[in-house]
mmCIF file of the C-alpha atoms, coordinates in Angstrom:
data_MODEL
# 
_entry.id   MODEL 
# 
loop_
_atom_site.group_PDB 
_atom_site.id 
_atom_site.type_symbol 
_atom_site.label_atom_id 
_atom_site.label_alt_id 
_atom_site.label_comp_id 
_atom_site.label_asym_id 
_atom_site.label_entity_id 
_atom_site.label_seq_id 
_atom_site.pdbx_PDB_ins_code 
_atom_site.Cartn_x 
_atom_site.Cartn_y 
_atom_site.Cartn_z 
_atom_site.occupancy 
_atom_site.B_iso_or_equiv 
_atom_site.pdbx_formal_charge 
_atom_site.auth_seq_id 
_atom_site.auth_comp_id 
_atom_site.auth_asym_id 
_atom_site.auth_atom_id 
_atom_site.pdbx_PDB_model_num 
ATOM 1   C CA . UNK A 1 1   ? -110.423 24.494  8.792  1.00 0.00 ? 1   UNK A CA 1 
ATOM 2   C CA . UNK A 1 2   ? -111.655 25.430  12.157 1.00 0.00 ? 2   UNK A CA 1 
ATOM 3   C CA . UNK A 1 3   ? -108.774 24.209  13.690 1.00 0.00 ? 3   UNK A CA 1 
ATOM 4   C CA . UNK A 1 4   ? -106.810 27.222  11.935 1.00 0.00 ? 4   UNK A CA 1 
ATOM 5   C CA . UNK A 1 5   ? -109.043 29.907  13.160 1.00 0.00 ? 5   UNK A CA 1 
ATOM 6   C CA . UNK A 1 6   ? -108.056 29.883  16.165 1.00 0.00 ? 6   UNK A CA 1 
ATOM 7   C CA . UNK A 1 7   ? -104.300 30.066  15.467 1.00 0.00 ? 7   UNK A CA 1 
ATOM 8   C CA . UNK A 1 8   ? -104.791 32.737  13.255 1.00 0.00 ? 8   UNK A CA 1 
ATOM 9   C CA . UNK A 1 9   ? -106.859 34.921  15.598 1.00 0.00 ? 9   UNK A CA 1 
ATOM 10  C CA . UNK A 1 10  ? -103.945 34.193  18.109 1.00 0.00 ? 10  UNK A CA 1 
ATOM 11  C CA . UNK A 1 11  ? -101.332 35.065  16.011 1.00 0.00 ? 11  UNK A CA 1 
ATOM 12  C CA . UNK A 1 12  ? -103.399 38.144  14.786 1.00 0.00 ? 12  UNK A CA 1 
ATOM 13  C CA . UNK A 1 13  ? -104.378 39.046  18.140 1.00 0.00 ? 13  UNK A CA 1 
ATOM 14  C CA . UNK A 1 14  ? -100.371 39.152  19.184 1.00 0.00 ? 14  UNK A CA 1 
ATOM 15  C CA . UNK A 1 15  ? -99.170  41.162  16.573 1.00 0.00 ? 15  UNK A CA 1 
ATOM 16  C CA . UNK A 1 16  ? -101.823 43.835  16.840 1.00 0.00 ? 16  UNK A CA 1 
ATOM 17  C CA . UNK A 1 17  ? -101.228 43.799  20.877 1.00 0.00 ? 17  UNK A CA 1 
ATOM 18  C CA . UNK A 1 18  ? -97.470  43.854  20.217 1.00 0.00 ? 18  UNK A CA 1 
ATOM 19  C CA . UNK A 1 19  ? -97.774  46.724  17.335 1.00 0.00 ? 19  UNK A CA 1 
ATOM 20  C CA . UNK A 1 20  ? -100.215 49.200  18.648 1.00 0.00 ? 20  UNK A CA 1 
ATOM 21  C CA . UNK A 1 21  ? -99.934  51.192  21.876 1.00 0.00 ? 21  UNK A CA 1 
ATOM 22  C CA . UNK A 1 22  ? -102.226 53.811  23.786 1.00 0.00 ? 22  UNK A CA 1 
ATOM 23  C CA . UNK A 1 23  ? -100.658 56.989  24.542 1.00 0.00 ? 23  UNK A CA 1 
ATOM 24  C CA . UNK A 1 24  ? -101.792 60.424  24.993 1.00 0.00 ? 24  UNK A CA 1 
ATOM 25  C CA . UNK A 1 25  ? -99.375  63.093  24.354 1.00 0.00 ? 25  UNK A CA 1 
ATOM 26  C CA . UNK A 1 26  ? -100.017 67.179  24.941 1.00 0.00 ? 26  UNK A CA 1 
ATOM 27  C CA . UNK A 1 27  ? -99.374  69.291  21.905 1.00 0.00 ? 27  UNK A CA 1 
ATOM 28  C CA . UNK A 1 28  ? -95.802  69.660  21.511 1.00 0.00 ? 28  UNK A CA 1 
ATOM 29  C CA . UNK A 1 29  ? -94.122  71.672  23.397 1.00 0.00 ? 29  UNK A CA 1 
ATOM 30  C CA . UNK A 1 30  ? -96.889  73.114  25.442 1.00 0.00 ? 30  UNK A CA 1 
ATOM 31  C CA . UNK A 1 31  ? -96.016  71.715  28.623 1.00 0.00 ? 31  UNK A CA 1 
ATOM 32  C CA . UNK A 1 32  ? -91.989  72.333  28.697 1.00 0.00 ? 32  UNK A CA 1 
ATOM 33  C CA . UNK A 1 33  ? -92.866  75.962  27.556 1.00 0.00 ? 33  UNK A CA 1 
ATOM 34  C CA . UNK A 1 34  ? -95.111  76.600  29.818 1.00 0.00 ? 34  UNK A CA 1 
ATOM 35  C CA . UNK A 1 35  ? -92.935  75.266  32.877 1.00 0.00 ? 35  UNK A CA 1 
ATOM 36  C CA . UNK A 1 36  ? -89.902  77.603  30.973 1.00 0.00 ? 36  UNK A CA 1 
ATOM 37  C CA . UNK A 1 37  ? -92.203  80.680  30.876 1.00 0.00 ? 37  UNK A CA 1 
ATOM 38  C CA . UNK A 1 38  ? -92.988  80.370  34.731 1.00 0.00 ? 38  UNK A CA 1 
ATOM 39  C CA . UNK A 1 39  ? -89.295  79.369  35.536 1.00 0.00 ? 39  UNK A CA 1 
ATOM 40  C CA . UNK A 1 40  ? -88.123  82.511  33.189 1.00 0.00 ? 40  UNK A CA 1 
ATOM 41  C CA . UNK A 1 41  ? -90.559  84.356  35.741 1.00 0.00 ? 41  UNK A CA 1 
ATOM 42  C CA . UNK A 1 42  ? -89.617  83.442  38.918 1.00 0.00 ? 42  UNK A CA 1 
ATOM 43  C CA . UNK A 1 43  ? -85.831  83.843  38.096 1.00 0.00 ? 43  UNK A CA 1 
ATOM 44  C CA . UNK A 1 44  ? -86.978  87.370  37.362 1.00 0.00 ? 44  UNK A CA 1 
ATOM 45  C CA . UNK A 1 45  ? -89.072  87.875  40.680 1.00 0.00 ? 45  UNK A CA 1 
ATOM 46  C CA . UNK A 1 46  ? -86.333  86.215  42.490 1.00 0.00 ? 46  UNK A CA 1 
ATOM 47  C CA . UNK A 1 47  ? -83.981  88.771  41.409 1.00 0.00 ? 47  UNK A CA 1 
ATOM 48  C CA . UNK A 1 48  ? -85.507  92.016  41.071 1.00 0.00 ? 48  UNK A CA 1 
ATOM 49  C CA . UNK A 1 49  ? -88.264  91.509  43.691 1.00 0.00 ? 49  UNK A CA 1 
ATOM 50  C CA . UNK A 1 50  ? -86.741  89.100  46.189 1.00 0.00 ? 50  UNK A CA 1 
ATOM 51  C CA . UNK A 1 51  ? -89.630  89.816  48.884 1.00 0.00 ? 51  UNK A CA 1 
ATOM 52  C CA . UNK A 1 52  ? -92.493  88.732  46.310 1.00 0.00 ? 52  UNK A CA 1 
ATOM 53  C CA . UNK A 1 53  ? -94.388  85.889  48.216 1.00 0.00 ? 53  UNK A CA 1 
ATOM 54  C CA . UNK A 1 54  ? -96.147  84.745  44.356 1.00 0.00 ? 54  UNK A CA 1 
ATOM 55  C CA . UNK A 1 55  ? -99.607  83.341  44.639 1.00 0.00 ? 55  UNK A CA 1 
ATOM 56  C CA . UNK A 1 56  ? -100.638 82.969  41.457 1.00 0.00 ? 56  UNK A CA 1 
ATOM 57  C CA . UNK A 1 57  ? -99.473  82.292  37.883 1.00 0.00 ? 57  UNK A CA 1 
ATOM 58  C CA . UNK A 1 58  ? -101.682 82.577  34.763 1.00 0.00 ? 58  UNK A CA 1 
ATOM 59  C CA . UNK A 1 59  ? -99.559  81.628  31.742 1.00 0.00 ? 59  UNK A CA 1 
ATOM 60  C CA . UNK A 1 60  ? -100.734 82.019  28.233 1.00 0.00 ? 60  UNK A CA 1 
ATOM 61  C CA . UNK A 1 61  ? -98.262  80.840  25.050 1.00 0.00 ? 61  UNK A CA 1 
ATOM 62  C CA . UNK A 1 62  ? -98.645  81.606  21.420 1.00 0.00 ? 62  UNK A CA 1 
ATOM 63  C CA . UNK A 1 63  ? -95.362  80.685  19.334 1.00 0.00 ? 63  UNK A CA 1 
ATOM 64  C CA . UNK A 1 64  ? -92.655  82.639  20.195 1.00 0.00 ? 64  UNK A CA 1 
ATOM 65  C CA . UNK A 1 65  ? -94.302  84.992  22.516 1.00 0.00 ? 65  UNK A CA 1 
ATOM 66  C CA . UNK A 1 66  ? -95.535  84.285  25.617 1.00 0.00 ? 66  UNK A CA 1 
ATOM 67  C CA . UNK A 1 67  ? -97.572  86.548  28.542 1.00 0.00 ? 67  UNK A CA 1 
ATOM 68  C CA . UNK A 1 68  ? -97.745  85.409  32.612 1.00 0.00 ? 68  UNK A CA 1 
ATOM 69  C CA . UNK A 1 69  ? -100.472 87.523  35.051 1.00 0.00 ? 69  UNK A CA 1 
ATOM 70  C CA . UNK A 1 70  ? -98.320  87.208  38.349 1.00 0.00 ? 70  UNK A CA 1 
ATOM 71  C CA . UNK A 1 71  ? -100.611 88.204  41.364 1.00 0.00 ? 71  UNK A CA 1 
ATOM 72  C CA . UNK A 1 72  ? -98.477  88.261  44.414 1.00 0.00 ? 72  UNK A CA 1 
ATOM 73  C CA . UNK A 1 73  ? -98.243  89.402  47.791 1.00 0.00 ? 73  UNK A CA 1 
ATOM 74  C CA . UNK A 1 74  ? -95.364  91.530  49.677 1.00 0.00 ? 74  UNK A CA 1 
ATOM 75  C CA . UNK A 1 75  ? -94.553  90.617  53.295 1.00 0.00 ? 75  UNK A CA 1 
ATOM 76  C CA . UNK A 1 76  ? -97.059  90.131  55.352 1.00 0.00 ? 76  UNK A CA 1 
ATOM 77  C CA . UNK A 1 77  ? -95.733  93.318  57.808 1.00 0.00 ? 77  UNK A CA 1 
ATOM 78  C CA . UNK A 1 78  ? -95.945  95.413  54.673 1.00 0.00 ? 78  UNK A CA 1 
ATOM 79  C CA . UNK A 1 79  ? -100.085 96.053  55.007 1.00 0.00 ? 79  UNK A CA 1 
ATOM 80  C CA . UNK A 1 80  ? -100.306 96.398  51.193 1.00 0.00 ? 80  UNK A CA 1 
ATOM 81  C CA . UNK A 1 81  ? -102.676 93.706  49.539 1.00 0.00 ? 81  UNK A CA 1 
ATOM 82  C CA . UNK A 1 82  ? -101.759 91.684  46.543 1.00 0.00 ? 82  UNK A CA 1 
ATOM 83  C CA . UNK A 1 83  ? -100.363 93.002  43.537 1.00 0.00 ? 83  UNK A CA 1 
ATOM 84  C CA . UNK A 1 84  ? -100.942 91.852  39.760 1.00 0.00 ? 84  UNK A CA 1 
ATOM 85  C CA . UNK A 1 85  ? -98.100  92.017  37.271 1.00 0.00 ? 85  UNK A CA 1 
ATOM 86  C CA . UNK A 1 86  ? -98.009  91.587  33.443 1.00 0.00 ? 86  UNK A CA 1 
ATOM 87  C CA . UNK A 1 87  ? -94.866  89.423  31.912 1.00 0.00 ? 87  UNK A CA 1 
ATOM 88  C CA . UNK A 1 88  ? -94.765  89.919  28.639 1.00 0.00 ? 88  UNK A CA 1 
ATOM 89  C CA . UNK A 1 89  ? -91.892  87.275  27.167 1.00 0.00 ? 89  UNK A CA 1 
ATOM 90  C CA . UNK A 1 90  ? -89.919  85.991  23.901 1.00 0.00 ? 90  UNK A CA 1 
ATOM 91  C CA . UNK A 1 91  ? -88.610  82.606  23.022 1.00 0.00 ? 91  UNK A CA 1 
ATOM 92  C CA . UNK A 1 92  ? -84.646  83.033  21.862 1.00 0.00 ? 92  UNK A CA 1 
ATOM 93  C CA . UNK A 1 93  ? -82.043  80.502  21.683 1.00 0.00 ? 93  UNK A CA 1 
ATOM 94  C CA . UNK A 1 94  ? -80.892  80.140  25.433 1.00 0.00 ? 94  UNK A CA 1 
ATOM 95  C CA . UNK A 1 95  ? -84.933  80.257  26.454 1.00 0.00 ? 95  UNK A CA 1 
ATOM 96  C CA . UNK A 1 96  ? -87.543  83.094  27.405 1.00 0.00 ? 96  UNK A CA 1 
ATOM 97  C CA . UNK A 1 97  ? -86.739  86.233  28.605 1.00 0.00 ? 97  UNK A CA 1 
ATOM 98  C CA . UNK A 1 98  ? -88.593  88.994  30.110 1.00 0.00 ? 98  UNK A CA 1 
ATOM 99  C CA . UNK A 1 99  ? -89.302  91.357  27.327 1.00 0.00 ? 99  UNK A CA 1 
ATOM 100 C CA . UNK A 1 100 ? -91.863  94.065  29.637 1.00 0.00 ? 100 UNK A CA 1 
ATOM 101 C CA . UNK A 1 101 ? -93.251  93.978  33.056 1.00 0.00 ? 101 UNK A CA 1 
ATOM 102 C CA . UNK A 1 102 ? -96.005  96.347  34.616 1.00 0.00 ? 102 UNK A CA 1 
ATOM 103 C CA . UNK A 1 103 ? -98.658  96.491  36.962 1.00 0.00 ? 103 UNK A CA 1 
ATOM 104 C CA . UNK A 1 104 ? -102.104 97.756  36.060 1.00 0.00 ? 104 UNK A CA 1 
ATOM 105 C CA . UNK A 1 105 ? -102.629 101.081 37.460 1.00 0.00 ? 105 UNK A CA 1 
ATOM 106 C CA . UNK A 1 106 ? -105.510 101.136 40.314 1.00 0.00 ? 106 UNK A CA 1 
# 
């Protein structure tokens, strides 16, 4: 009888090593979202305001609606100092899109 012990702790020990694995995953979603939000952003910047040199980006996600603080900085030969923009965003079928942008009045 204590000849099988061992074997059977082996055998137990395999399957549970075989049939269990570690992982750590993020909430779904979060992640790609957030990387879409930003990318949605920049495409934005890139277009309307080519000479925005972005510093920062705050991104914050709820469902289907997403905001990103932008705080960026024009050329450095400009003389202005940075600048912070609100994206406001919605989730549709081909991805985010800018729903409202604005700056905070001074």
């Amino acid at each position: 009888r204590m000849r099988s012990f061992p074997r059977w702790s082996l055998a137990l020990t395999l399957f549970l090593a075989t049939g269990c694995r570690l992982e750590s995953h993020p909430p779904p979603g979060v992640p790609a979202d957030e990387a879409a939000v930003r990318s949605a952003v920049a495409a934005w910047l890139a277009k309307e305001e080519p000479w925005a040199q972005v510093i920062r980006t705050t991104v914050r996600q709820e469902g289907d609606l997403a905001s990103a603080w932008v705080i960026s900085s024009p050329p450095s030969n400009e003389g202005q100092g940075e600048r912070a923009t609100l994206f406001v965003l919605r989730r549709e079928v081909a991805g985010w899109s800018v729903e409202f942008h604005g700056s905070p009045s001074r």
